[in-house]
mmCIF file of C-alpha atoms in Angstrom:
data_model
loop_
_atom_site.group_PDB
_atom_site.id
_atom_site.type_symbol
_atom_site.label_atom_id
_atom_site.label_comp_id
_atom_site.label_asym_id
_atom_site.label_seq_id
_atom_site.Cartn_x
_atom_site.Cartn_y
_atom_site.Cartn_z
ATOM 1 C CA UNK A 444 -17.931 -18.085 -0.147
ATOM 2 C CA UNK A 445 -16.791 -15.253 -2.368
ATOM 3 C CA UNK A 446 -13.503 -13.692 -1.496
ATOM 4 C CA UNK A 447 -11.603 -10.480 -2.092
ATOM 5 C CA UNK A 448 -8.348 -11.336 -3.769
ATOM 6 C CA UNK A 449 -5.162 -9.253 -3.414
ATOM 7 C CA UNK A 450 -1.914 -9.538 -5.256
ATOM 8 C CA UNK A 451 0.983 -9.784 -4.654
ATOM 9 C CA UNK A 452 0.970 -11.134 -1.162
ATOM 10 C CA UNK A 453 4.332 -9.486 -0.448
ATOM 11 C CA UNK A 454 6.227 -6.811 -2.301
ATOM 12 C CA UNK A 455 9.633 -5.361 -1.541
ATOM 13 C CA UNK A 456 10.593 -2.023 -3.179
ATOM 14 C CA UNK A 457 13.191 0.473 -3.041
ATOM 15 C CA UNK A 458 12.547 3.887 -1.585
ATOM 16 C CA UNK A 459 11.212 6.386 -4.207
ATOM 17 C CA UNK A 460 9.930 3.667 -6.483
ATOM 18 C CA UNK A 461 6.200 3.409 -7.572
ATOM 19 C CA UNK A 462 4.118 0.376 -6.429
ATOM 20 C CA UNK A 463 0.748 -0.771 -7.493
ATOM 21 C CA UNK A 464 -1.203 -3.055 -5.216
ATOM 22 C CA UNK A 465 -3.952 -4.953 -6.863
ATOM 23 C CA UNK A 466 -7.362 -6.233 -5.545
ATOM 24 C CA UNK A 467 -10.235 -8.005 -7.095
ATOM 25 C CA UNK A 468 -13.284 -7.273 -5.047
ATOM 26 C CA UNK A 469 -16.370 -9.444 -4.925
ATOM 27 C CA UNK A 470 -18.209 -9.195 -8.170
ATOM 28 C CA UNK A 471 -21.560 -7.690 -7.032
ATOM 29 C CA UNK A 472 -19.973 -5.383 -4.559
ATOM 30 C CA UNK A 473 -20.305 -1.632 -5.234
ATOM 31 C CA UNK A 474 -18.081 -0.016 -2.530
ATOM 32 C CA UNK A 475 -14.319 -0.534 -2.375
ATOM 33 C CA UNK A 476 -11.821 0.416 0.354
ATOM 34 C CA UNK A 477 -8.127 0.419 1.101
ATOM 35 C CA UNK A 478 -6.841 0.116 4.707
ATOM 36 C CA UNK A 479 -3.335 -0.225 5.991
ATOM 37 C CA UNK A 480 -1.838 -1.765 9.114
ATOM 38 C CA UNK A 481 1.715 -0.821 10.116
ATOM 39 C CA UNK A 482 3.289 -3.554 12.050
ATOM 40 C CA UNK A 483 2.143 -3.577 15.652
ATOM 41 C CA UNK A 484 -0.445 -0.815 15.131
ATOM 42 C CA UNK A 485 -4.160 -0.730 14.359
ATOM 43 C CA UNK A 486 -5.885 -0.917 11.040
ATOM 44 C CA UNK A 487 -6.304 2.515 9.545
ATOM 45 C CA UNK A 488 -8.626 3.670 6.829
ATOM 46 C CA UNK A 489 -7.124 5.052 3.646
ATOM 47 C CA UNK A 490 -9.769 5.518 1.093
ATOM 48 C CA UNK A 491 -13.287 4.541 -0.027
ATOM 49 C CA UNK A 492 -14.316 4.375 -3.676
ATOM 50 C CA UNK A 493 -17.812 4.348 -5.174
ATOM 51 C CA UNK A 494 -19.318 4.897 -8.588
ATOM 52 C CA UNK A 495 -15.799 5.339 -10.034
ATOM 53 C CA UNK A 496 -14.768 8.030 -7.728
ATOM 54 C CA UNK A 497 -13.249 8.567 -4.358
ATOM 55 C CA UNK A 498 -15.998 9.092 -1.766
ATOM 56 C CA UNK A 499 -13.895 9.531 1.250
ATOM 57 C CA UNK A 500 -10.196 9.632 2.158
ATOM 58 C CA UNK A 501 -8.043 9.940 5.321
ATOM 59 C CA UNK A 502 -5.303 12.368 6.070
ATOM 60 C CA UNK A 503 -2.917 9.491 5.304
ATOM 61 C CA UNK A 504 -4.129 9.352 1.621
ATOM 62 C CA UNK A 505 -2.046 12.296 0.340
ATOM 63 C CA UNK A 506 -0.980 13.128 -3.290
ATOM 64 C CA UNK A 507 1.408 10.124 -3.270
ATOM 65 C CA UNK A 508 -1.614 7.803 -3.329
ATOM 66 C CA UNK A 509 -4.141 7.121 -5.996
ATOM 67 C CA UNK A 510 -6.752 4.529 -6.651
ATOM 68 C CA UNK A 511 -8.256 3.203 -9.840
ATOM 69 C CA UNK A 512 -10.819 0.756 -10.998
ATOM 70 C CA UNK A 513 -9.360 0.394 -14.510
ATOM 71 C CA UNK A 514 -11.415 -2.533 -15.994
ATOM 72 C CA UNK A 515 -14.477 -3.025 -13.886
ATOM 73 C CA UNK A 516 -13.007 -5.847 -11.856
ATOM 74 C CA UNK A 517 -9.641 -4.794 -10.536
ATOM 75 C CA UNK A 518 -9.197 -2.110 -7.948
ATOM 76 C CA UNK A 519 -5.676 -0.735 -7.546
ATOM 77 C CA UNK A 520 -3.785 1.363 -5.133
ATOM 78 C CA UNK A 521 -0.787 3.142 -6.407
ATOM 79 C CA UNK A 522 1.918 4.810 -4.359
ATOM 80 C CA UNK A 523 3.930 7.025 -6.644
ATOM 81 C CA UNK A 524 7.044 7.303 -4.655
ATOM 82 C CA UNK A 525 7.379 5.079 -1.705
ATOM 83 C CA UNK A 526 8.797 6.064 1.564
ATOM 84 C CA UNK A 527 10.116 3.957 4.382
ATOM 85 C CA UNK A 528 7.085 4.746 6.498
ATOM 86 C CA UNK A 529 4.827 3.311 3.728
ATOM 87 C CA UNK A 530 5.945 -0.257 4.930
ATOM 88 C CA UNK A 531 2.812 -1.853 6.097
ATOM 89 C CA UNK A 532 0.176 -4.441 5.397
ATOM 90 C CA UNK A 533 -2.374 -3.093 2.971
ATOM 91 C CA UNK A 534 -5.796 -4.555 2.976
ATOM 92 C CA UNK A 535 -8.479 -4.167 0.322
ATOM 93 C CA UNK A 536 -12.093 -4.558 1.252
ATOM 94 C CA UNK A 537 -15.416 -4.481 -0.486
ATOM 95 C CA UNK A 538 -19.052 -4.091 0.573
ATOM 96 C CA UNK A 539 -22.264 -4.647 -1.214
ATOM 97 C CA UNK A 540 -23.942 -1.562 0.086
ATOM 98 C CA UNK A 541 -21.584 0.496 2.055
ATOM 99 C CA UNK A 542 -23.709 0.022 5.175
ATOM 100 C CA UNK A 543 -23.192 -2.188 8.164
ATOM 101 C CA UNK A 544 -25.804 -4.797 7.619
ATOM 102 C CA UNK A 545 -24.026 -6.455 4.833
ATOM 103 C CA UNK A 546 -20.508 -6.131 6.406
ATOM 104 C CA UNK A 547 -17.332 -5.699 4.654
ATOM 105 C CA UNK A 548 -15.249 -8.452 3.231
ATOM 106 C CA UNK A 549 -11.499 -8.049 3.485
ATOM 107 C CA UNK A 550 -8.651 -9.507 1.379
ATOM 108 C CA UNK A 551 -5.705 -11.272 2.803
ATOM 109 C CA UNK A 552 -3.503 -8.290 2.348
ATOM 110 C CA UNK A 553 -0.296 -7.209 0.617
ATOM 111 C CA UNK A 554 2.746 -6.802 2.813
ATOM 112 C CA UNK A 555 4.688 -3.872 1.396
ATOM 113 C CA UNK A 556 8.353 -3.469 2.600
ATOM 114 C CA UNK A 557 10.072 -0.395 1.440
ATOM 115 C CA UNK A 558 13.933 -0.606 1.728
ATOM 116 C CA UNK B 657 -15.513 12.473 15.300
ATOM 117 C CA UNK B 658 -16.258 8.865 16.026
ATOM 118 C CA UNK B 659 -13.701 6.864 18.143
ATOM 119 C CA UNK B 660 -13.392 3.381 19.172
ATOM 120 C CA UNK B 661 -11.512 2.359 22.291
ATOM 121 C CA UNK B 662 -10.360 -1.123 23.215
ATOM 122 C CA UNK B 663 -8.736 -0.644 26.557
ATOM 123 C CA UNK B 664 -6.955 -4.019 26.810
ATOM 124 C CA UNK B 665 -4.003 -4.749 24.552
ATOM 125 C CA UNK B 666 -3.582 -8.278 25.808
ATOM 126 C CA UNK B 667 -5.912 -10.524 27.490
ATOM 127 C CA UNK B 668 -5.174 -14.117 28.711
ATOM 128 C CA UNK B 669 -7.626 -16.633 29.957
ATOM 129 C CA UNK B 670 -7.623 -20.414 30.427
ATOM 130 C CA UNK B 671 -9.652 -22.778 28.352
ATOM 131 C CA UNK B 672 -13.074 -23.082 29.505
ATOM 132 C CA UNK B 673 -13.108 -19.675 31.338
ATOM 133 C CA UNK B 674 -15.434 -16.838 30.393
ATOM 134 C CA UNK B 675 -13.937 -14.064 28.257
ATOM 135 C CA UNK B 676 -14.999 -10.515 27.725
ATOM 136 C CA UNK B 677 -13.161 -8.114 25.366
ATOM 137 C CA UNK B 678 -14.153 -4.531 25.938
ATOM 138 C CA UNK B 679 -15.053 -1.980 23.385
ATOM 139 C CA UNK B 680 -16.215 1.568 24.006
ATOM 140 C CA UNK B 681 -17.204 4.095 21.281
ATOM 141 C CA UNK B 682 -17.956 7.792 21.079
ATOM 142 C CA UNK B 683 -20.545 8.891 18.522
ATOM 143 C CA UNK B 684 -23.601 10.861 18.989
ATOM 144 C CA UNK B 685 -25.725 9.230 16.357
ATOM 145 C CA UNK B 686 -26.731 5.595 15.794
ATOM 146 C CA UNK B 687 -23.549 3.545 15.448
ATOM 147 C CA UNK B 688 -22.893 0.504 13.375
ATOM 148 C CA UNK B 689 -20.558 -1.731 15.359
ATOM 149 C CA UNK B 690 -18.646 -4.856 14.320
ATOM 150 C CA UNK B 691 -16.166 -7.282 15.724
ATOM 151 C CA UNK B 692 -13.536 -8.508 13.350
ATOM 152 C CA UNK B 693 -11.054 -11.292 14.183
ATOM 153 C CA UNK B 694 -7.537 -11.816 12.636
ATOM 154 C CA UNK B 695 -5.916 -15.148 13.183
ATOM 155 C CA UNK B 696 -2.193 -15.241 13.123
ATOM 156 C CA UNK B 697 -1.633 -12.374 10.604
ATOM 157 C CA UNK B 698 -4.366 -13.723 8.223
ATOM 158 C CA UNK B 699 -7.185 -11.563 6.803
ATOM 159 C CA UNK B 700 -9.650 -9.758 8.847
ATOM 160 C CA UNK B 701 -12.717 -11.783 9.232
ATOM 161 C CA UNK B 702 -16.073 -10.483 10.329
ATOM 162 C CA UNK B 703 -17.146 -12.053 13.489
ATOM 163 C CA UNK B 704 -20.187 -10.080 14.494
ATOM 164 C CA UNK B 705 -22.269 -7.118 13.598
ATOM 165 C CA UNK B 706 -24.507 -5.543 16.090
ATOM 166 C CA UNK B 707 -27.378 -5.048 13.687
ATOM 167 C CA UNK B 708 -27.967 -8.752 13.246
ATOM 168 C CA UNK B 709 -27.714 -9.715 16.848
ATOM 169 C CA UNK B 710 -26.173 -13.074 15.953
ATOM 170 C CA UNK B 711 -23.902 -15.537 17.806
ATOM 171 C CA UNK B 712 -20.931 -16.695 15.975
ATOM 172 C CA UNK B 713 -18.512 -19.251 17.348
ATOM 173 C CA UNK B 714 -20.188 -18.855 20.687
ATOM 174 C CA UNK B 715 -19.462 -15.210 20.774
ATOM 175 C CA UNK B 716 -21.978 -12.501 21.466
ATOM 176 C CA UNK B 717 -22.012 -8.715 21.721
ATOM 177 C CA UNK B 718 -24.649 -6.366 22.827
ATOM 178 C CA UNK B 719 -24.845 -2.763 22.058
ATOM 179 C CA UNK B 720 -25.292 -0.600 25.243
ATOM 180 C CA UNK B 721 -26.091 2.816 24.153
ATOM 181 C CA UNK B 722 -26.217 4.031 27.737
ATOM 182 C CA UNK B 723 -22.617 2.895 28.409
ATOM 183 C CA UNK B 724 -21.606 3.478 24.644
ATOM 184 C CA UNK B 725 -20.142 -0.101 24.748
ATOM 185 C CA UNK B 726 -20.065 -3.198 22.493
ATOM 186 C CA UNK B 727 -18.277 -5.801 24.511
ATOM 187 C CA UNK B 728 -17.601 -9.109 23.033
ATOM 188 C CA UNK B 729 -18.362 -12.169 25.250
ATOM 189 C CA UNK B 730 -17.962 -15.873 25.212
ATOM 190 C CA UNK B 731 -18.973 -18.046 28.202
ATOM 191 C CA UNK B 732 -16.334 -20.800 27.601
ATOM 192 C CA UNK B 733 -13.177 -19.787 25.789
ATOM 193 C CA UNK B 734 -11.402 -22.325 23.519
ATOM 194 C CA UNK B 735 -7.762 -22.424 22.462
ATOM 195 C CA UNK B 736 -8.725 -21.829 18.942
ATOM 196 C CA UNK B 737 -10.184 -18.486 20.029
ATOM 197 C CA UNK B 738 -6.687 -17.155 20.351
ATOM 198 C CA UNK B 739 -6.339 -14.281 17.977
ATOM 199 C CA UNK B 740 -6.422 -10.482 17.579
ATOM 200 C CA UNK B 741 -9.863 -9.006 17.874
ATOM 201 C CA UNK B 742 -10.763 -5.657 16.622
ATOM 202 C CA UNK B 743 -13.871 -3.635 17.401
ATOM 203 C CA UNK B 744 -14.854 -1.409 14.515
ATOM 204 C CA UNK B 745 -17.267 1.439 13.952
ATOM 205 C CA UNK B 746 -19.077 2.277 10.828
ATOM 206 C CA UNK B 747 -21.523 4.861 10.305
ATOM 207 C CA UNK B 748 -20.557 7.244 7.526
ATOM 208 C CA UNK B 749 -22.559 7.311 4.251
ATOM 209 C CA UNK B 750 -19.811 5.489 2.362
ATOM 210 C CA UNK B 751 -19.004 2.848 4.929
ATOM 211 C CA UNK B 752 -15.621 3.845 6.197
ATOM 212 C CA UNK B 753 -14.700 1.670 9.177
ATOM 213 C CA UNK B 754 -12.783 3.053 12.221
ATOM 214 C CA UNK B 755 -11.037 0.321 14.104
ATOM 215 C CA UNK B 756 -10.019 0.128 17.717
ATOM 216 C CA UNK B 757 -6.378 -0.765 18.686
ATOM 217 C CA UNK B 758 -7.199 -4.360 18.911
ATOM 218 C CA UNK B 759 -7.018 -6.931 21.721
ATOM 219 C CA UNK B 760 -4.791 -9.962 21.540
ATOM 220 C CA UNK B 761 -6.642 -12.867 23.157
ATOM 221 C CA UNK B 762 -4.608 -15.914 24.279
ATOM 222 C CA UNK B 763 -6.356 -18.898 25.610
ATOM 223 C CA UNK B 764 -4.163 -21.217 27.561
ATOM 224 C CA UNK B 765 -4.768 -24.942 27.705
#
């Protein structure tokens, strides 16, 4: 069964540093998403991406965040200047059609620790 | 705005007992509802989607529009069902999912 792949699985970074989290969505999927889960809290939507542009973003997704699909296969989330409160598990997801019938496939996540 | 509520943070049952994980939503239109399961900090896995009315691993969930609920049920719980269960709502045009707080299910032997 096809999978969404995320790298790295765990990243530790110093406060103020830039980080890039990488994702390889399922190849025939057209809609891409980032979610985050702070330890002990629920999964929160960050951003959706379709047709090479952001289609929707949450209040969390401020100017420190950006997404990119640089080469037609990778889908990246960049945090420009990390803060302690950015420490969380970040999940990438993709969907064939952006609608419920097909579901959404999640990656195994990147645990980001900001120190 | 749509909202998903899972009122129980923790649920414990014994093996073989019935289990029901509650989920209520608020949305005025036609919702798309899902149950996701997360085993021991692994990836979120799709368990059920209301639109397909399927049964996976013995779990079922029925959308009740009158009660705005989408409770997850299994008649006989197994130890391997122990996990975090998230109810999720999707309905926007680009497929954003809104998750409930999650319910940790523990099935005791």
